[in-house]
mmCIF file of C-alpha atoms (C1' of nucleotides) in Angstrom:
data_model
loop_
_atom_site.group_PDB
_atom_site.id
_atom_site.type_symbol
_atom_site.label_atom_id
_atom_site.label_comp_id
_atom_site.label_asym_id
_atom_site.label_seq_id
_atom_site.Cartn_x
_atom_site.Cartn_y
_atom_site.Cartn_z
ATOM 1 C CA MET S 1 -42.987 45.249 -6.475
ATOM 2 C CA ASN S 2 -38.566 44.106 -6.298
ATOM 3 C CA ILE S 3 -36.542 42.946 -8.832
ATOM 4 C CA GLY S 4 -36.345 39.749 -7.525
ATOM 5 C CA GLU S 5 -40.259 39.151 -7.616
ATOM 6 C CA VAL S 6 -39.995 40.677 -11.277
ATOM 7 C CA SER S 7 -37.542 38.857 -12.004
ATOM 8 C CA ASP S 8 -39.131 35.609 -10.685
ATOM 9 C CA LYS S 9 -42.696 36.627 -11.956
ATOM 10 C CA SER S 10 -40.962 37.363 -15.971
ATOM 11 C CA GLY S 11 -38.822 34.440 -15.711
ATOM 12 C CA LEU S 12 -35.165 37.275 -16.560
ATOM 13 C CA PRO S 13 -32.785 37.685 -14.501
ATOM 14 C CA PRO S 14 -32.189 40.570 -12.383
ATOM 15 C CA LYS S 15 -29.200 41.463 -14.322
ATOM 16 C CA THR S 16 -31.365 42.043 -17.341
ATOM 17 C CA ILE S 17 -33.925 44.012 -15.881
ATOM 18 C CA ARG S 18 -31.859 46.639 -14.953
ATOM 19 C CA TYR S 19 -29.571 46.158 -18.298
ATOM 20 C CA TYR S 20 -33.494 46.884 -20.201
ATOM 21 C CA GLU S 21 -33.053 49.472 -17.518
ATOM 22 C CA ASP S 22 -30.002 51.016 -18.734
ATOM 23 C CA ILE S 23 -31.417 51.084 -21.954
ATOM 24 C CA GLY S 24 -34.443 52.748 -21.227
ATOM 25 C CA LEU S 25 -36.594 49.556 -21.631
ATOM 26 C CA VAL S 26 -38.614 50.019 -18.633
ATOM 27 C CA LYS S 27 -38.603 53.194 -15.974
ATOM 28 C CA PRO S 28 -39.327 51.377 -13.290
ATOM 29 C CA LEU S 29 -39.639 54.225 -9.975
ATOM 30 C CA ARG S 30 -37.360 53.961 -7.223
ATOM 31 C CA GLY S 31 -38.364 53.346 -3.626
ATOM 32 C CA PRO S 32 -36.560 55.949 -0.358
ATOM 33 C CA ASN S 33 -34.425 53.279 0.044
ATOM 34 C CA GLY S 34 -32.701 53.078 -3.324
ATOM 35 C CA TYR S 35 -34.423 49.927 -4.395
ATOM 36 C CA ARG S 36 -36.738 49.531 -7.980
ATOM 37 C CA SER S 37 -39.718 49.774 -7.511
ATOM 38 C CA PHE S 38 -42.260 48.281 -10.284
ATOM 39 C CA ARG S 39 -45.780 48.479 -11.101
ATOM 40 C CA GLU S 40 -48.054 45.728 -13.105
ATOM 41 C CA SER S 41 -47.078 47.894 -16.037
ATOM 42 C CA ASP S 42 -43.401 47.499 -15.699
ATOM 43 C CA MET S 43 -43.500 44.220 -15.708
ATOM 44 C CA HIS S 44 -46.187 43.437 -18.798
ATOM 45 C CA LYS S 45 -43.390 45.011 -20.667
ATOM 46 C CA LEU S 46 -40.984 42.952 -18.931
ATOM 47 C CA ALA S 47 -43.059 40.355 -20.257
ATOM 48 C CA PHE S 48 -43.750 40.952 -23.771
ATOM 49 C CA LEU S 49 -39.638 41.575 -23.630
ATOM 50 C CA GLY S 50 -38.841 38.175 -22.355
ATOM 51 C CA ARG S 51 -41.637 36.283 -24.659
ATOM 52 C CA SER S 52 -40.068 38.704 -28.097
ATOM 53 C CA ARG S 53 -36.150 38.461 -27.571
ATOM 54 C CA ALA S 54 -37.475 34.641 -27.226
ATOM 55 C CA LEU S 55 -38.904 34.773 -30.688
ATOM 56 C CA GLY S 56 -35.480 36.454 -31.775
ATOM 57 C CA PHE S 57 -36.606 39.880 -32.023
ATOM 58 C CA THR S 58 -33.560 42.046 -31.515
ATOM 59 C CA ILE S 59 -33.149 44.810 -29.046
ATOM 60 C CA GLU S 60 -34.168 47.547 -31.399
ATOM 61 C CA ASP S 61 -37.138 45.979 -32.893
ATOM 62 C CA CYS S 62 -38.479 44.974 -29.146
ATOM 63 C CA ARG S 63 -38.348 48.824 -28.529
ATOM 64 C CA ASN S 64 -40.350 49.703 -31.828
ATOM 65 C CA LEU S 65 -43.126 46.891 -31.165
ATOM 66 C CA LEU S 66 -43.221 48.078 -27.166
ATOM 67 C CA ALA S 67 -43.499 51.488 -28.822
ATOM 68 C CA LEU S 68 -46.654 50.518 -31.125
ATOM 69 C CA TRP S 69 -47.826 48.315 -28.080
ATOM 70 C CA ASP S 70 -48.279 51.345 -26.247
ATOM 71 C CA ASP S 71 -49.545 53.639 -29.204
ATOM 72 C CA GLN S 72 -53.496 52.981 -29.389
ATOM 73 C CA ASP S 73 -53.413 54.127 -32.439
ATOM 74 C CA ARG S 74 -51.600 52.202 -34.170
ATOM 75 C CA ALA S 75 -51.805 50.317 -37.327
ATOM 76 C CA SER S 76 -51.267 46.289 -37.490
ATOM 77 C CA ALA S 77 -49.625 46.529 -40.305
ATOM 78 C CA ASP S 78 -46.448 48.495 -39.036
ATOM 79 C CA VAL S 79 -45.911 45.458 -36.752
ATOM 80 C CA ARG S 80 -46.665 43.324 -39.199
ATOM 81 C CA ALA S 81 -43.504 44.735 -41.221
ATOM 82 C CA ILE S 82 -41.418 44.498 -38.456
ATOM 83 C CA ALA S 83 -42.248 40.444 -37.880
ATOM 84 C CA ARG S 84 -42.577 39.991 -41.413
ATOM 85 C CA GLU S 85 -39.127 40.958 -42.290
ATOM 86 C CA HIS S 86 -37.931 39.166 -39.251
ATOM 87 C CA LEU S 87 -39.190 36.282 -40.220
ATOM 88 C CA GLU S 88 -37.205 36.268 -43.527
ATOM 89 C CA GLN S 89 -34.094 36.585 -41.570
ATOM 90 C CA ILE S 90 -34.810 33.708 -39.946
ATOM 91 C CA GLU S 91 -35.478 31.979 -43.088
ATOM 92 C CA SER S 92 -32.264 33.177 -44.585
ATOM 93 C CA LYS S 93 -30.701 31.899 -41.280
ATOM 94 C CA ILE S 94 -32.301 28.501 -41.782
ATOM 95 C CA ALA S 95 -31.286 28.561 -45.142
ATOM 96 C CA ASP S 96 -27.907 28.856 -44.230
ATOM 97 C CA LEU S 97 -27.525 26.918 -41.280
ATOM 98 C CA ASN S 98 -28.898 23.976 -43.142
ATOM 99 C CA SER S 99 -26.174 24.230 -45.947
ATOM 100 C CA ILE S 100 -23.697 23.979 -43.754
ATOM 101 C CA ARG S 101 -25.635 21.155 -41.824
ATOM 102 C CA ALA S 102 -25.166 19.013 -45.406
ATOM 103 C CA THR S 103 -22.009 20.067 -45.746
ATOM 104 C CA LEU S 104 -21.184 18.876 -41.917
ATOM 105 C CA SER S 105 -23.150 15.450 -41.710
ATOM 106 C CA HIS S 106 -21.498 14.249 -45.136
ATOM 107 C CA LEU S 107 -17.631 14.406 -43.558
ATOM 108 C CA VAL S 108 -18.707 13.480 -40.421
ATOM 109 C CA ARG S 109 -19.726 10.569 -41.805
ATOM 110 C CA GLU S 110 -16.892 10.290 -44.436
ATOM 111 C CA CYS S 111 -14.666 10.185 -41.367
ATOM 112 C CA ALA S 112 -13.427 6.893 -40.101
ATOM 113 C CA GLY S 113 -12.991 9.185 -36.577
ATOM 114 C CA ASP S 114 -10.614 5.687 -35.420
ATOM 115 C CA HIS S 115 -7.005 6.176 -34.490
ATOM 116 C CA ARG S 116 -5.811 7.040 -37.791
ATOM 117 C CA PRO S 117 -5.064 10.669 -39.387
ATOM 118 C CA ASP S 118 -6.389 10.135 -42.151
ATOM 119 C CA CYS S 119 -8.999 12.688 -42.134
ATOM 120 C CA PRO S 120 -11.546 13.716 -44.930
ATOM 121 C CA ILE S 121 -12.430 16.804 -42.740
ATOM 122 C CA LEU S 122 -8.817 18.185 -42.544
ATOM 123 C CA LYS S 123 -8.830 17.477 -46.222
ATOM 124 C CA LYS S 124 -12.440 19.242 -46.962
ATOM 125 C CA LEU S 125 -10.227 22.541 -44.578
ATOM 126 C CA GLY S 126 -7.521 22.449 -46.024
ATOM 127 C CA ASN S 127 -8.628 22.004 -49.681
ATOM 128 C CA PHE S 128 -5.709 19.638 -50.225
ATOM 129 C CA SER S 129 -4.166 16.393 -49.252
ATOM 130 C CA LYS S 130 -2.196 16.810 -46.550
ATOM 131 C CA MET W 1 3.450 38.633 -49.332
ATOM 132 C CA ASN W 2 2.083 41.054 -47.807
ATOM 133 C CA ILE W 3 -1.353 41.267 -45.901
ATOM 134 C CA GLY W 4 -3.541 42.654 -48.879
ATOM 135 C CA GLU W 5 -2.427 39.940 -51.634
ATOM 136 C CA VAL W 6 -2.718 37.424 -48.353
ATOM 137 C CA SER W 7 -6.772 39.157 -48.474
ATOM 138 C CA ASP W 8 -7.052 38.801 -52.071
ATOM 139 C CA LYS W 9 -6.137 35.372 -52.287
ATOM 140 C CA SER W 10 -6.981 34.137 -48.638
ATOM 141 C CA GLY W 11 -10.514 36.184 -48.531
ATOM 142 C CA LEU W 12 -10.670 37.046 -45.463
ATOM 143 C CA PRO W 13 -10.166 41.403 -44.466
ATOM 144 C CA PRO W 14 -7.054 42.596 -43.972
ATOM 145 C CA LYS W 15 -8.603 43.769 -40.265
ATOM 146 C CA THR W 16 -9.230 39.696 -39.100
ATOM 147 C CA ILE W 17 -5.983 38.588 -40.340
ATOM 148 C CA ARG W 18 -4.756 41.159 -38.082
ATOM 149 C CA TYR W 19 -7.147 39.980 -35.744
ATOM 150 C CA TYR W 20 -6.283 36.613 -35.805
ATOM 151 C CA GLU W 21 -2.347 37.255 -35.204
ATOM 152 C CA ASP W 22 -3.612 39.189 -32.445
ATOM 153 C CA ILE W 23 -4.940 35.978 -30.968
ATOM 154 C CA GLY W 24 -1.957 33.230 -31.961
ATOM 155 C CA LEU W 25 -3.595 31.745 -34.863
ATOM 156 C CA VAL W 26 -1.103 32.545 -37.234
ATOM 157 C CA LYS W 27 2.430 34.133 -37.273
ATOM 158 C CA PRO W 28 4.029 35.486 -40.133
ATOM 159 C CA LEU W 29 6.849 36.735 -40.748
ATOM 160 C CA ARG W 30 8.862 40.781 -41.000
ATOM 161 C CA GLY W 31 9.646 42.199 -43.396
ATOM 162 C CA PRO W 32 12.809 45.211 -42.363
ATOM 163 C CA ASN W 33 9.870 47.864 -42.921
ATOM 164 C CA GLY W 34 7.759 46.228 -40.458
ATOM 165 C CA TYR W 35 5.202 44.850 -42.966
ATOM 166 C CA ARG W 36 3.922 41.293 -41.769
ATOM 167 C CA SER W 37 5.335 39.333 -44.719
ATOM 168 C CA PHE W 38 3.596 35.806 -45.490
ATOM 169 C CA ARG W 39 4.827 32.508 -46.337
ATOM 170 C CA GLU W 40 2.952 29.929 -48.286
ATOM 171 C CA SER W 41 2.200 28.023 -44.797
ATOM 172 C CA ASP W 42 0.695 30.726 -43.402
ATOM 173 C CA MET W 43 -2.032 31.195 -46.444
ATOM 174 C CA HIS W 44 -3.090 27.935 -46.409
ATOM 175 C CA LYS W 45 -4.009 28.713 -42.459
ATOM 176 C CA LEU W 46 -5.898 31.449 -42.935
ATOM 177 C CA ALA W 47 -7.850 29.185 -45.787
ATOM 178 C CA PHE W 48 -8.422 26.698 -43.581
ATOM 179 C CA LEU W 49 -9.674 29.516 -40.987
ATOM 180 C CA GLY W 50 -11.712 30.727 -43.462
ATOM 181 C CA ARG W 51 -13.631 28.176 -45.088
ATOM 182 C CA SER W 52 -13.879 26.967 -40.878
ATOM 183 C CA ARG W 53 -15.720 29.721 -39.995
ATOM 184 C CA ALA W 54 -17.969 29.603 -42.834
ATOM 185 C CA LEU W 55 -18.592 26.217 -41.658
ATOM 186 C CA GLY W 56 -19.779 27.928 -38.299
ATOM 187 C CA PHE W 57 -16.920 26.470 -36.183
ATOM 188 C CA THR W 58 -16.099 28.479 -33.305
ATOM 189 C CA ILE W 59 -12.525 30.011 -33.479
ATOM 190 C CA GLU W 60 -11.317 27.896 -30.043
ATOM 191 C CA ASP W 61 -12.801 25.288 -32.072
ATOM 192 C CA CYS W 62 -10.357 26.542 -35.294
ATOM 193 C CA ARG W 63 -7.238 26.031 -32.881
ATOM 194 C CA ASN W 64 -8.075 23.203 -32.210
ATOM 195 C CA LEU W 65 -8.706 22.191 -35.544
ATOM 196 C CA LEU W 66 -5.524 23.799 -36.861
ATOM 197 C CA ALA W 67 -3.494 22.078 -34.250
ATOM 198 C CA LEU W 68 -5.053 18.300 -35.035
ATOM 199 C CA TRP W 69 -4.136 19.602 -39.302
ATOM 200 C CA ASP W 70 -0.604 20.445 -38.195
ATOM 201 C CA ASP W 71 -0.562 17.362 -36.160
ATOM 202 C CA GLN W 72 0.679 14.575 -38.776
ATOM 203 C CA ASP W 73 0.100 11.640 -35.925
ATOM 204 C CA ARG W 74 -3.618 13.200 -35.157
ATOM 205 C CA ALA W 75 -6.630 10.146 -34.912
ATOM 206 C CA SER W 76 -9.278 11.470 -37.364
ATOM 207 C CA ALA W 77 -11.217 11.013 -34.159
ATOM 208 C CA ASP W 78 -10.515 13.457 -32.740
ATOM 209 C CA VAL W 79 -11.256 15.371 -35.410
ATOM 210 C CA ARG W 80 -14.708 14.490 -35.595
ATOM 211 C CA ALA W 81 -15.621 14.726 -32.316
ATOM 212 C CA ILE W 82 -15.255 18.540 -32.918
ATOM 213 C CA ALA W 83 -17.552 17.948 -36.480
ATOM 214 C CA ARG W 84 -19.663 16.427 -34.009
ATOM 215 C CA GLU W 85 -20.310 18.685 -32.071
ATOM 216 C CA HIS W 86 -20.778 21.072 -33.913
ATOM 217 C CA LEU W 87 -22.811 19.455 -36.014
ATOM 218 C CA GLU W 88 -25.228 18.700 -33.373
ATOM 219 C CA GLN W 89 -24.969 22.091 -32.346
ATOM 220 C CA ILE W 90 -26.087 23.319 -35.500
ATOM 221 C CA GLU W 91 -28.585 21.254 -35.536
ATOM 222 C CA SER W 92 -30.155 22.601 -32.168
ATOM 223 C CA LYS W 93 -30.107 25.815 -33.832
ATOM 224 C CA ILE W 94 -31.641 24.960 -36.845
ATOM 225 C CA ALA W 95 -34.535 23.150 -34.155
ATOM 226 C CA ASP W 96 -35.054 26.318 -32.088
ATOM 227 C CA LEU W 97 -35.266 28.433 -35.426
ATOM 228 C CA ASN W 98 -37.986 26.168 -37.439
ATOM 229 C CA SER W 99 -39.654 26.799 -33.984
ATOM 230 C CA ILE W 100 -39.586 30.389 -33.994
ATOM 231 C CA ARG W 101 -40.679 30.446 -37.414
ATOM 232 C CA ALA W 102 -43.583 28.513 -37.585
ATOM 233 C CA THR W 103 -44.724 30.958 -34.719
ATOM 234 C CA LEU W 104 -44.056 33.846 -35.931
ATOM 235 C CA SER W 105 -45.028 32.494 -39.582
ATOM 236 C CA HIS W 106 -48.845 32.561 -37.967
ATOM 237 C CA LEU W 107 -48.464 34.785 -36.341
ATOM 238 C CA VAL W 108 -47.996 36.808 -39.499
ATOM 239 C CA ARG W 109 -50.335 34.848 -41.166
ATOM 240 C CA GLU W 110 -52.974 36.347 -38.835
ATOM 241 C CA CYS W 111 -52.305 39.424 -38.989
ATOM 242 C CA ALA W 112 -54.680 41.433 -41.099
ATOM 243 C CA GLY W 113 -51.980 43.926 -41.992
ATOM 244 C CA ASP W 114 -53.731 47.139 -42.293
ATOM 245 C CA HIS W 115 -54.807 50.650 -40.744
ATOM 246 C CA ARG W 116 -56.565 48.951 -37.946
ATOM 247 C CA PRO W 117 -54.587 48.977 -34.616
ATOM 248 C CA ASP W 118 -55.881 45.339 -34.059
ATOM 249 C CA CYS W 119 -52.726 43.408 -33.769
ATOM 250 C CA PRO W 120 -52.633 39.517 -33.266
ATOM 251 C CA ILE W 121 -48.863 39.511 -33.396
ATOM 252 C CA LEU W 122 -48.388 42.251 -30.174
ATOM 253 C CA LYS W 123 -52.050 40.273 -28.390
ATOM 254 C CA LYS W 124 -49.717 37.154 -28.902
ATOM 255 C CA LEU W 125 -46.574 38.666 -27.216
ATOM 256 C CA GLY W 126 -48.685 40.891 -24.653
ATOM 257 C CA ASN W 127 -50.218 37.529 -24.274
ATOM 258 C CA PHE W 128 -52.916 39.257 -23.362
ATOM 259 C CA SER W 129 -56.059 41.689 -24.854
ATOM 260 C CA LYS W 130 -54.794 45.417 -25.653
ATOM 261 C "C1'" DC C 1 14.095 65.435 -55.922
ATOM 262 C "C1'" DC C 2 9.386 65.696 -54.391
ATOM 263 C "C1'" DT C 3 4.572 64.562 -54.305
ATOM 264 C "C1'" DT C 4 0.567 61.998 -54.513
ATOM 265 C "C1'" DG C 5 -1.664 58.009 -53.741
ATOM 266 C "C1'" DA C 6 -1.660 53.532 -52.287
ATOM 267 C "C1'" DC C 7 -0.626 50.661 -48.789
ATOM 268 C "C1'" DC C 8 0.801 49.358 -44.026
ATOM 269 C "C1'" DT C 9 1.423 50.117 -39.075
ATOM 270 C "C1'" DT C 10 -0.138 50.270 -34.231
ATOM 271 C "C1'" DC C 11 -4.034 51.412 -31.156
ATOM 272 C "C1'" DC C 12 -8.093 52.535 -29.125
ATOM 273 C "C1'" DA C 13 -13.505 52.338 -29.393
ATOM 274 C "C1'" DG C 14 -17.893 49.853 -30.442
ATOM 275 C "C1'" DT C 15 -21.371 46.532 -31.647
ATOM 276 C "C1'" DA C 16 -25.408 42.830 -29.484
ATOM 277 C "C1'" DG C 17 -27.002 41.988 -25.561
ATOM 278 C "C1'" DG C 18 -25.871 40.180 -21.780
ATOM 279 C "C1'" DT C 19 -23.283 38.184 -17.723
ATOM 280 C "C1'" DG C 20 -19.771 37.733 -13.555
ATOM 281 C "C1'" DG C 21 -17.852 39.409 -9.817
ATOM 282 C "C1'" DA C 22 -16.822 43.203 -6.062
ATOM 283 C "C1'" DA C 23 -17.869 46.118 -2.525
ATOM 284 C "C1'" DG C 24 -20.603 48.376 -0.269
ATOM 285 C "C1'" DC C 25 -26.207 49.285 1.296
ATOM 286 C "C1'" DC C 26 -30.617 48.176 3.631
ATOM 287 C "C1'" DC C 27 -34.566 44.812 5.889
ATOM 288 C "C1'" DT C 28 -36.012 40.794 9.183
ATOM 289 C "C1'" DA C 29 -35.242 37.556 12.055
ATOM 290 C "C1'" DA C 30 -33.553 35.083 15.508
ATOM 291 C "C1'" DT U 1 -26.719 42.558 17.270
ATOM 292 C "C1'" DT U 2 -25.219 39.604 14.691
ATOM 293 C "C1'" DA U 3 -26.066 37.036 10.017
ATOM 294 C "C1'" DG U 4 -27.965 36.088 5.991
ATOM 295 C "C1'" DG U 5 -30.470 37.608 2.069
ATOM 296 C "C1'" DG U 6 -31.757 41.215 -1.313
ATOM 297 C "C1'" DC U 7 -30.821 45.426 -3.290
ATOM 298 C "C1'" DT U 8 -27.466 49.158 -4.942
ATOM 299 C "C1'" DT U 9 -23.517 50.911 -8.875
ATOM 300 C "C1'" DC U 10 -19.746 49.889 -11.068
ATOM 301 C "C1'" DC U 11 -16.163 47.971 -13.950
ATOM 302 C "C1'" DA U 12 -14.640 43.753 -16.878
ATOM 303 C "C1'" DC U 13 -15.254 40.991 -19.746
ATOM 304 C "C1'" DC U 14 -17.424 37.047 -23.506
ATOM 305 C "C1'" DT U 15 -17.470 36.466 -29.339
ATOM 306 C "C1'" DA U 16 -15.890 37.509 -33.556
ATOM 307 C "C1'" DC U 17 -14.640 41.161 -35.812
ATOM 308 C "C1'" DT U 18 -15.209 46.402 -37.594
ATOM 309 C "C1'" DG U 19 -14.298 51.490 -38.264
ATOM 310 C "C1'" DG U 20 -10.972 55.112 -37.845
ATOM 311 C "C1'" DA U 21 -7.389 57.787 -36.110
ATOM 312 C "C1'" DA U 22 -2.379 59.251 -36.973
ATOM 313 C "C1'" DG U 23 1.361 58.012 -38.892
ATOM 314 C "C1'" DG U 24 5.616 55.449 -41.791
ATOM 315 C "C1'" DT U 25 6.855 53.057 -46.431
ATOM 316 C "C1'" DC U 26 6.964 52.620 -51.122
ATOM 317 C "C1'" DA U 27 6.278 52.779 -56.531
ATOM 318 C "C1'" DA U 28 5.390 56.122 -59.978
ATOM 319 C "C1'" DG U 29 4.272 60.275 -62.335
ATOM 320 C "C1'" DG U 30 6.116 64.456 -62.922
#
DNA sequence: CCTTGACCTTCCAGTAGGTGGAAGCCCTAA
DNA sequence: TTAGGGCTTCCACCTACTGGAAGGTCAAGG
C-alpha cells in the first residue's frame, strides 16, 4: 500500500503518517522506487494511533500504548494506569475550562455590547475602571 | 521599575515579559545601563495580559483587547464580540473533552486492570480483538 | 578596592504535534 | 511525449513560551 491509500483508509493525512515514521511510531517498508510500502499491520497501527490521538493521548502515551498492544504478555493494569492518568488530566482540564466559561459568560452577559465605550469585560481584565 | 519587580507584581515570569516586548505587546523604556524600565502603565498592561491569558484568550485576542482598552472611543460591542467568540470556542472544547471523558471513563471502568493481558481499552483502540 | 552574588542583557535552541511549500523523482494514460 | 498526479526529501512555520549559555551591572561586605 502506498501512503495515499493508507491515508484514505486510516483518515490520517500523509504528512502526519510521514511524521509518525520520523518519530519511530511506524516503520513501513520501502519499494524499489523509494516509495513507502505499508503492510496491513502498519495500517492497523496507524488506525490505532488515530483513535488514541482522538482521545487526546499524547504521542508518548501512544508510543507506550502501542508497545503494550504489541506485547502479548502485557498486564491490563499497565494500560489502565495510562488511561486513568490521562482521564484525570482531562477532568482537570474540564474543570479549568468550566471555571473560565463561568467567568466569561458572566462578563459577556454583563456587557451591553453597544456603541458606548463602557465595558465590564475590560474593567475586569484591567481590574480598575478606565 | 526593573523587570524583577514587575515580574513579582504582575505574576508573569521575566522571560514572558521579555517575550511580550519582543512581540510588541509592551514597550518599556530603557535605562542608561540597558535595563528595561517599566512605567506604571506598562505594569497595568502586563497585569491585563496576565488576566486575559488566564482566561484563555490567544495572544492575538490579547493584542486586540489591549488596543480596545487603550481606545477611549471603543464600542463595547467590539470587546464583547471577541469575548463571545472565545466563549464559544471554550464551550466547544468543553463538549469535546466531555465526550472524551465519557469514552475514557467507560473504558477504564471496563478494564480489570490486573496482571492478565486481556484489555478492553486496547481492544477499543485497535478496534478488533488481539 | 575587590570580590561575591543577585540581577540584568542578548541570543540560540527546544517544546508538541504537526502543517505548508518548494524542488524534484516516478508512474500511468492519452 | 507530454501532462497529471502521486511520491520523495528538506526546510520553515505555527503557539506561547521556557531553558540555558555567555557576559554586563549593581550593591554590599571585607
